[in-house]
Amino acid sequence: MNGWDLLVDRADLRKTSLVPTDVEVPLAEGEALLELESFALTANNVTYGAAGDQLGYWKFFPAPEGLGRIPVWGFARVVRSNAADAPVGLRLFGYWPMSSHTVARLQKRPAGYVEVSAHRAELPPTYNAYQVAEPAADDDWRSLLRPLLMTSFLLDNQLSDLPLKTLVLSSASSKTAMGLAWLARRRGVKVVGLTSPAHVDLLNATGLYDKVVTYDAIRGLKAEGPAAYVDFAGRSSVSKDVHETLGAALQASLIVGVTHWEARGGPPQTVGPAPAFFFAPDRIRQRMKDWGAAELDTRFQAALGAFIAGNPWLTLKRHEGPQALQALYDQVVAGKVSPDEGHIVRPARA
């Protein structure tokens, strides 16, 4: 296989296929061919697929009808170029497909590079921005945690506007939920994590949550108000249980992800606040306006460094080649990845 894409069935995220690609494809004026060096794969990427139609994630990297290329975060290097701004050897961090190679139309800007392909013009600019990235020892941590903890950071920032006593998180084993739990507890908020029985002991061992509750025990939950609920799972039955159990104590309800993508749907909530969808790029734009890009990055980098240093339970696992990626994806989409592991893929075998 000269090059390859891992394509996903948009109607059933469990179905994938490895499709060969031509790395000698002619490049139009302004285009560059990049080879992916490494990227992280997490439950967050499943959310990109599950919300692909609703939020436009399928539009970033076009695929044949009925199929999709799920985006990931990581590093890629220009290996052929017909773009003055993108010389061979240029290494970028950003948003890529699960592929060995990809073609991009890159333009240099003061803060890095922007992908300016016509099909991406109406998509959120956060995902079209790429940073020049020389190799560094913490590259794998950057791939894994920058997109996830940035969402955690922005959520915590928004929730800090409320006088919360308690924060309840579904899919508590997801990295974004764990990051939010760590940030909120630093502000003195009590955090309750909802999870499956298989993850209870591990989540308790991390020390991130004041209390860990299984989904079937939500109806017995006692929480001091004002409280907020952040839904990372996307399961209507879980949200219904939380809303009805917390009642008047629940002051805010946010929907972030759909890690339980196969259990989506169901009747709308009728108790408590109407759930509001949290879209990280919107909050980034607001905070960049309020603080400026440099201050936002400074605050986030401080939080990221502190999280890595303060959570030694999190370990990295590395995978090489397309078959290893496909096997890992099967585990991630089935929810079988351990919460204390972060997974990094190197598309090319060593």
PDB file of N, CA, C and O in Angstrom, residues 41-42 141 144 173 175 178 202 313-317 319 328 336-344:
ATOM      1  N   LEU A  41      -5.564   9.186  19.224  1.00  0.00           N
ATOM      2  CA  LEU A  41      -6.906   8.681  18.951  1.00  0.00           C
ATOM      3  C   LEU A  41      -7.612   8.450  20.281  1.00  0.00           C
ATOM      4  O   LEU A  41      -7.122   7.690  21.132  1.00  0.00           O
ATOM      5  N   THR A  42      -8.752   9.131  20.470  1.00  0.00           N
ATOM      6  CA  THR A  42      -9.494   9.068  21.724  1.00  0.00           C
ATOM      7  C   THR A  42     -10.987   9.000  21.454  1.00  0.00           C
ATOM      8  O   THR A  42     -11.432   9.096  20.304  1.00  0.00           O
ATOM      9  N   TRP A 141       2.250  14.066  24.108  1.00  0.00           N
ATOM     10  CA  TRP A 141       1.333  14.667  25.082  1.00  0.00           C
ATOM     11  C   TRP A 141       0.547  15.801  24.439  1.00  0.00           C
ATOM     12  O   TRP A 141      -0.633  15.994  24.733  1.00  0.00           O
ATOM     13  N   LEU A 144      -2.240  14.310  22.347  1.00  0.00           N
ATOM     14  CA  LEU A 144      -3.286  13.708  23.174  1.00  0.00           C
ATOM     15  C   LEU A 144      -4.100  14.753  23.925  1.00  0.00           C
ATOM     16  O   LEU A 144      -5.336  14.714  23.915  1.00  0.00           O
ATOM     17  N   SER A 173     -14.942   8.691  32.506  1.00  0.00           N
ATOM     18  CA  SER A 173     -13.647   8.106  32.141  1.00  0.00           C
ATOM     19  C   SER A 173     -13.064   8.726  30.883  1.00  0.00           C
ATOM     20  O   SER A 173     -11.931   8.411  30.503  1.00  0.00           O
ATOM     21  N   LYS A 175     -11.231  11.517  28.624  1.00  0.00           N
ATOM     22  CA  LYS A 175     -10.138  12.412  29.005  1.00  0.00           C
ATOM     23  C   LYS A 175     -10.633  13.848  29.205  1.00  0.00           C
ATOM     24  O   LYS A 175     -10.145  14.560  30.088  1.00  0.00           O
ATOM     25  N   MET A 178     -12.235  14.040  32.567  1.00  0.00           N
ATOM     26  CA  MET A 178     -11.225  13.960  33.626  1.00  0.00           C
ATOM     27  C   MET A 178     -10.479  15.282  33.762  1.00  0.00           C
ATOM     28  O   MET A 178     -10.177  15.729  34.869  1.00  0.00           O
ATOM     29  N   LEU A 202     -10.842   2.304  38.903  1.00  0.00           N
ATOM     30  CA  LEU A 202      -9.768   3.086  38.294  1.00  0.00           C
ATOM     31  C   LEU A 202     -10.000   4.575  38.509  1.00  0.00           C
ATOM     32  O   LEU A 202      -9.065   5.316  38.848  1.00  0.00           O
ATOM     33  N   TRP A 313      -0.778   8.955  36.729  1.00  0.00           N
ATOM     34  CA  TRP A 313      -1.498   7.718  36.418  1.00  0.00           C
ATOM     35  C   TRP A 313      -1.743   7.560  34.917  1.00  0.00           C
ATOM     36  O   TRP A 313      -1.997   6.462  34.422  1.00  0.00           O
ATOM     37  N   LEU A 314      -1.672   8.669  34.169  1.00  0.00           N
ATOM     38  CA  LEU A 314      -1.946   8.627  32.737  1.00  0.00           C
ATOM     39  C   LEU A 314      -0.687   8.217  31.972  1.00  0.00           C
ATOM     40  O   LEU A 314       0.356   8.863  32.081  1.00  0.00           O
ATOM     41  N   THR A 315      -0.782   7.137  31.196  1.00  0.00           N
ATOM     42  CA  THR A 315       0.367   6.631  30.458  1.00  0.00           C
ATOM     43  C   THR A 315       0.071   6.613  28.957  1.00  0.00           C
ATOM     44  O   THR A 315      -1.086   6.552  28.536  1.00  0.00           O
ATOM     45  N   LEU A 316       1.134   6.669  28.167  1.00  0.00           N
ATOM     46  CA  LEU A 316       1.002   6.668  26.711  1.00  0.00           C
ATOM     47  C   LEU A 316       1.248   5.273  26.146  1.00  0.00           C
ATOM     48  O   LEU A 316       2.172   4.567  26.565  1.00  0.00           O
ATOM     49  N   LYS A 317       0.416   4.881  25.188  1.00  0.00           N
ATOM     50  CA  LYS A 317       0.585   3.643  24.436  1.00  0.00           C
ATOM     51  C   LYS A 317       0.734   4.014  22.965  1.00  0.00           C
ATOM     52  O   LYS A 317      -0.023   4.832  22.456  1.00  0.00           O
ATOM     53  N   HIS A 319       1.213   2.967  18.752  1.00  0.00           N
ATOM     54  CA  HIS A 319       0.806   1.988  17.751  1.00  0.00           C
ATOM     55  C   HIS A 319       1.399   2.407  16.409  1.00  0.00           C
ATOM     56  O   HIS A 319       1.447   3.602  16.097  1.00  0.00           O
ATOM     57  N   LEU A 328      -6.936  -0.404  16.871  1.00  0.00           N
ATOM     58  CA  LEU A 328      -7.131   0.546  17.964  1.00  0.00           C
ATOM     59  C   LEU A 328      -8.463   1.267  17.812  1.00  0.00           C
ATOM     60  O   LEU A 328      -9.198   1.430  18.796  1.00  0.00           O
ATOM     61  N   LYS A 336     -13.708   0.329  24.719  1.00  0.00           N
ATOM     62  CA  LYS A 336     -12.910  -0.668  25.439  1.00  0.00           C
ATOM     63  C   LYS A 336     -11.503  -0.198  25.782  1.00  0.00           C
ATOM     64  O   LYS A 336     -10.665  -0.990  26.203  1.00  0.00           O
ATOM     65  N   VAL A 337     -11.232   1.096  25.623  1.00  0.00           N
ATOM     66  CA  VAL A 337      -9.915   1.632  25.953  1.00  0.00           C
ATOM     67  C   VAL A 337      -9.892   2.041  27.420  1.00  0.00           C
ATOM     68  O   VAL A 337     -10.813   2.696  27.910  1.00  0.00           O
ATOM     69  N   SER A 338      -8.833   1.679  28.121  1.00  0.00           N
ATOM     70  CA  SER A 338      -8.729   1.998  29.538  1.00  0.00           C
ATOM     71  C   SER A 338      -8.575   3.503  29.736  1.00  0.00           C
ATOM     72  O   SER A 338      -7.803   4.152  29.022  1.00  0.00           O
ATOM     73  N   PRO A 339      -9.269   4.084  30.717  1.00  0.00           N
ATOM     74  CA  PRO A 339      -9.205   5.531  30.933  1.00  0.00           C
ATOM     75  C   PRO A 339      -7.819   6.049  31.302  1.00  0.00           C
ATOM     76  O   PRO A 339      -7.542   7.234  31.129  1.00  0.00           O
ATOM     77  N   ASP A 340      -6.952   5.185  31.824  1.00  0.00           N
ATOM     78  CA  ASP A 340      -5.628   5.644  32.248  1.00  0.00           C
ATOM     79  C   ASP A 340      -4.588   5.528  31.139  1.00  0.00           C
ATOM     80  O   ASP A 340      -3.391   5.654  31.393  1.00  0.00           O
ATOM     81  N   GLU A 341      -5.042   5.318  29.911  1.00  0.00           N
ATOM     82  CA  GLU A 341      -4.139   5.210  28.770  1.00  0.00           C
ATOM     83  C   GLU A 341      -4.468   6.271  27.721  1.00  0.00           C
ATOM     84  O   GLU A 341      -5.632   6.575  27.457  1.00  0.00           O
ATOM     85  N   GLY A 342      -3.416   6.815  27.128  1.00  0.00           N
ATOM     86  CA  GLY A 342      -3.559   7.692  25.980  1.00  0.00           C
ATOM     87  C   GLY A 342      -2.889   7.024  24.795  1.00  0.00           C
ATOM     88  O   GLY A 342      -1.779   6.492  24.918  1.00  0.00           O
ATOM     89  N   HIS A 343      -3.535   7.023  23.642  1.00  0.00           N
ATOM     90  CA  HIS A 343      -3.051   6.235  22.501  1.00  0.00           C
ATOM     91  C   HIS A 343      -2.557   7.125  21.378  1.00  0.00           C
ATOM     92  O   HIS A 343      -3.265   8.027  20.921  1.00  0.00           O
ATOM     93  N   ILE A 344      -1.331   6.846  20.946  1.00  0.00           N
ATOM     94  CA  ILE A 344      -0.666   7.592  19.881  1.00  0.00           C
ATOM     95  C   ILE A 344      -0.398   6.654  18.710  1.00  0.00           C
ATOM     96  O   ILE A 344       0.108   5.537  18.895  1.00  0.00           O
TER      97      ILE A 344
END
